[in-house]
């Protein structure tokens, strides 16, 4: 395994994760910095991956805690693990938020009706309720709450578990796109 092959495997896994519902990286965990400075973590669906720009796309409700956290501090990490290939990826970068622009409009247009309905709930995510609410059925009204999050990663930590010896590599991209790669101790 070379560093180039490790990077290729990582990008292929992200591409498959965005495309395949049952791909291992389809539901990674997104870490943000909570408003109190504590770590905050949740599962999200990986909606897109553009290898050329290293951008990962996620959809969320602009009333959610994570959205406010990313407004306050755009630094975020996405984590995924594929038990079949025994590969862990950790992708760190900065998020841009798209609520009322062409990127959000295109993401909304491309999303399924059932996905759109979830954004039509009257309740701000995290609101205390006496019981779980009924599923929203409005496929249109949720647009006001829908947002696309693009996470452009500049750091990739790649780990492959192997009985013959675990392998770990770190990839860093500078602002001009230049990449530095090295093996690191697992
Ligand atoms: C399999 C799975 C997929 C999920 N996908 C998303 C998603 O794409 N976007 C999202 O905002 N929340 C998603 N959630 C819900 C989040 O994990 C989280 O509970 C919710 O967004 C509130 O998070 P927050 O309070 O940290 O903002 C998903 C949960 C699960 C279990």
PDB file of N, CA, C and O in Angstrom, residues 66-91:
ATOM      1  N   UNK A  66     -26.516  22.192  15.544  1.00  0.00           N
ATOM      2  CA  UNK A  66     -25.283  22.105  14.750  1.00  0.00           C
ATOM      3  C   UNK A  66     -25.129  23.302  13.815  1.00  0.00           C
ATOM      4  O   UNK A  66     -24.024  23.766  13.570  1.00  0.00           O
ATOM      5  N   UNK A  67     -26.246  23.791  13.306  1.00  0.00           N
ATOM      6  CA  UNK A  67     -26.195  24.925  12.382  1.00  0.00           C
ATOM      7  C   UNK A  67     -25.699  26.173  13.127  1.00  0.00           C
ATOM      8  O   UNK A  67     -24.811  26.882  12.646  1.00  0.00           O
ATOM      9  N   UNK A  68     -26.248  26.399  14.304  1.00  0.00           N
ATOM     10  CA  UNK A  68     -25.803  27.544  15.119  1.00  0.00           C
ATOM     11  C   UNK A  68     -24.338  27.384  15.515  1.00  0.00           C
ATOM     12  O   UNK A  68     -23.570  28.357  15.534  1.00  0.00           O
ATOM     13  N   UNK A  69     -23.953  26.158  15.789  1.00  0.00           N
ATOM     14  CA  UNK A  69     -22.558  25.912  16.176  1.00  0.00           C
ATOM     15  C   UNK A  69     -21.618  26.218  15.015  1.00  0.00           C
ATOM     16  O   UNK A  69     -20.539  26.792  15.210  1.00  0.00           O
ATOM     17  N   UNK A  70     -22.037  25.853  13.810  1.00  0.00           N
ATOM     18  CA  UNK A  70     -21.176  26.104  12.643  1.00  0.00           C
ATOM     19  C   UNK A  70     -21.151  27.575  12.252  1.00  0.00           C
ATOM     20  O   UNK A  70     -20.161  28.049  11.685  1.00  0.00           O
ATOM     21  N   UNK A  71     -22.224  28.308  12.560  1.00  0.00           N
ATOM     22  CA  UNK A  71     -22.186  29.765  12.347  1.00  0.00           C
ATOM     23  C   UNK A  71     -21.145  30.370  13.283  1.00  0.00           C
ATOM     24  O   UNK A  71     -20.333  31.209  12.894  1.00  0.00           O
ATOM     25  N   UNK A  72     -21.154  29.909  14.537  1.00  0.00           N
ATOM     26  CA  UNK A  72     -20.236  30.464  15.542  1.00  0.00           C
ATOM     27  C   UNK A  72     -18.798  30.051  15.283  1.00  0.00           C
ATOM     28  O   UNK A  72     -17.864  30.819  15.506  1.00  0.00           O
ATOM     29  N   UNK A  73     -18.605  28.817  14.801  1.00  0.00           N
ATOM     30  CA  UNK A  73     -17.252  28.317  14.527  1.00  0.00           C
ATOM     31  C   UNK A  73     -17.365  27.265  13.425  1.00  0.00           C
ATOM     32  O   UNK A  73     -17.918  26.186  13.662  1.00  0.00           O
ATOM     33  N   UNK A  74     -16.874  27.574  12.226  1.00  0.00           N
ATOM     34  CA  UNK A  74     -17.085  26.658  11.092  1.00  0.00           C
ATOM     35  C   UNK A  74     -16.214  25.418  11.107  1.00  0.00           C
ATOM     36  O   UNK A  74     -16.334  24.572  10.218  1.00  0.00           O
ATOM     37  N   UNK A  75     -15.358  25.281  12.105  1.00  0.00           N
ATOM     38  CA  UNK A  75     -14.505  24.087  12.130  1.00  0.00           C
ATOM     39  C   UNK A  75     -15.332  22.844  12.459  1.00  0.00           C
ATOM     40  O   UNK A  75     -16.160  22.861  13.362  1.00  0.00           O
ATOM     41  N   UNK A  76     -15.092  21.780  11.693  1.00  0.00           N
ATOM     42  CA  UNK A  76     -15.855  20.547  11.899  1.00  0.00           C
ATOM     43  C   UNK A  76     -15.007  19.361  11.469  1.00  0.00           C
ATOM     44  O   UNK A  76     -14.044  19.505  10.710  1.00  0.00           O
ATOM     45  N   UNK A  77     -15.372  18.196  11.991  1.00  0.00           N
ATOM     46  CA  UNK A  77     -14.714  16.940  11.614  1.00  0.00           C
ATOM     47  C   UNK A  77     -15.798  15.932  11.254  1.00  0.00           C
ATOM     48  O   UNK A  77     -16.829  15.846  11.935  1.00  0.00           O
ATOM     49  N   UNK A  78     -15.561  15.197  10.183  1.00  0.00           N
ATOM     50  CA  UNK A  78     -16.454  14.110   9.804  1.00  0.00           C
ATOM     51  C   UNK A  78     -15.706  12.806  10.025  1.00  0.00           C
ATOM     52  O   UNK A  78     -14.550  12.674   9.612  1.00  0.00           O
ATOM     53  N   UNK A  79     -16.381  11.867  10.646  1.00  0.00           N
ATOM     54  CA  UNK A  79     -15.762  10.567  10.955  1.00  0.00           C
ATOM     55  C   UNK A  79     -16.588   9.419  10.392  1.00  0.00           C
ATOM     56  O   UNK A  79     -17.821   9.428  10.486  1.00  0.00           O
ATOM     57  N   UNK A  80     -15.911   8.459   9.785  1.00  0.00           N
ATOM     58  CA  UNK A  80     -16.603   7.253   9.340  1.00  0.00           C
ATOM     59  C   UNK A  80     -15.689   6.052   9.472  1.00  0.00           C
ATOM     60  O   UNK A  80     -14.456   6.181   9.479  1.00  0.00           O
ATOM     61  N   UNK A  81     -16.309   4.875   9.589  1.00  0.00           N
ATOM     62  CA  UNK A  81     -15.546   3.630   9.676  1.00  0.00           C
ATOM     63  C   UNK A  81     -16.256   2.560   8.856  1.00  0.00           C
ATOM     64  O   UNK A  81     -17.468   2.370   8.989  1.00  0.00           O
ATOM     65  N   UNK A  82     -15.508   1.883   8.015  1.00  0.00           N
ATOM     66  CA  UNK A  82     -16.039   0.788   7.212  1.00  0.00           C
ATOM     67  C   UNK A  82     -15.539  -0.525   7.832  1.00  0.00           C
ATOM     68  O   UNK A  82     -14.349  -0.852   7.727  1.00  0.00           O
ATOM     69  N   UNK A  83     -16.458  -1.265   8.475  1.00  0.00           N
ATOM     70  CA  UNK A  83     -16.064  -2.505   9.150  1.00  0.00           C
ATOM     71  C   UNK A  83     -15.632  -3.568   8.139  1.00  0.00           C
ATOM     72  O   UNK A  83     -14.856  -4.461   8.490  1.00  0.00           O
ATOM     73  N   UNK A  84     -16.130  -3.469   6.901  1.00  0.00           N
ATOM     74  CA  UNK A  84     -15.773  -4.479   5.889  1.00  0.00           C
ATOM     75  C   UNK A  84     -14.323  -4.319   5.443  1.00  0.00           C
ATOM     76  O   UNK A  84     -13.592  -5.301   5.298  1.00  0.00           O
ATOM     77  N   UNK A  85     -13.904  -3.084   5.218  1.00  0.00           N
ATOM     78  CA  UNK A  85     -12.522  -2.850   4.768  1.00  0.00           C
ATOM     79  C   UNK A  85     -11.605  -2.474   5.929  1.00  0.00           C
ATOM     80  O   UNK A  85     -10.391  -2.365   5.749  1.00  0.00           O
ATOM     81  N   UNK A  86     -12.210  -2.244   7.092  1.00  0.00           N
ATOM     82  CA  UNK A  86     -11.493  -1.876   8.321  1.00  0.00           C
ATOM     83  C   UNK A  86     -10.721  -0.560   8.140  1.00  0.00           C
ATOM     84  O   UNK A  86      -9.602  -0.394   8.610  1.00  0.00           O
ATOM     85  N   UNK A  87     -11.377   0.371   7.440  1.00  0.00           N
ATOM     86  CA  UNK A  87     -10.771   1.687   7.191  1.00  0.00           C
ATOM     87  C   UNK A  87     -11.546   2.767   7.946  1.00  0.00           C
ATOM     88  O   UNK A  87     -12.773   2.845   7.839  1.00  0.00           O
ATOM     89  N   UNK A  88     -10.819   3.555   8.701  1.00  0.00           N
ATOM     90  CA  UNK A  88     -11.394   4.726   9.370  1.00  0.00           C
ATOM     91  C   UNK A  88     -10.916   5.982   8.666  1.00  0.00           C
ATOM     92  O   UNK A  88      -9.725   6.103   8.336  1.00  0.00           O
ATOM     93  N   UNK A  89     -11.845   6.929   8.480  1.00  0.00           N
ATOM     94  CA  UNK A  89     -11.490   8.231   7.914  1.00  0.00           C
ATOM     95  C   UNK A  89     -11.928   9.319   8.879  1.00  0.00           C
ATOM     96  O   UNK A  89     -13.036   9.281   9.410  1.00  0.00           O
ATOM     97  N   UNK A  90     -11.039  10.285   9.079  1.00  0.00           N
ATOM     98  CA  UNK A  90     -11.395  11.488   9.830  1.00  0.00           C
ATOM     99  C   UNK A  90     -11.010  12.683   8.973  1.00  0.00           C
ATOM    100  O   UNK A  90      -9.848  12.819   8.569  1.00  0.00           O
ATOM    101  N   UNK A  91     -12.009  13.509   8.677  1.00  0.00           N
ATOM    102  CA  UNK A  91     -11.832  14.610   7.724  1.00  0.00           C
ATOM    103  C   UNK A  91     -12.120  15.918   8.437  1.00  0.00           C
ATOM    104  O   UNK A  91     -13.246  16.129   8.924  1.00  0.00           O
TER     105      UNK A  91
END
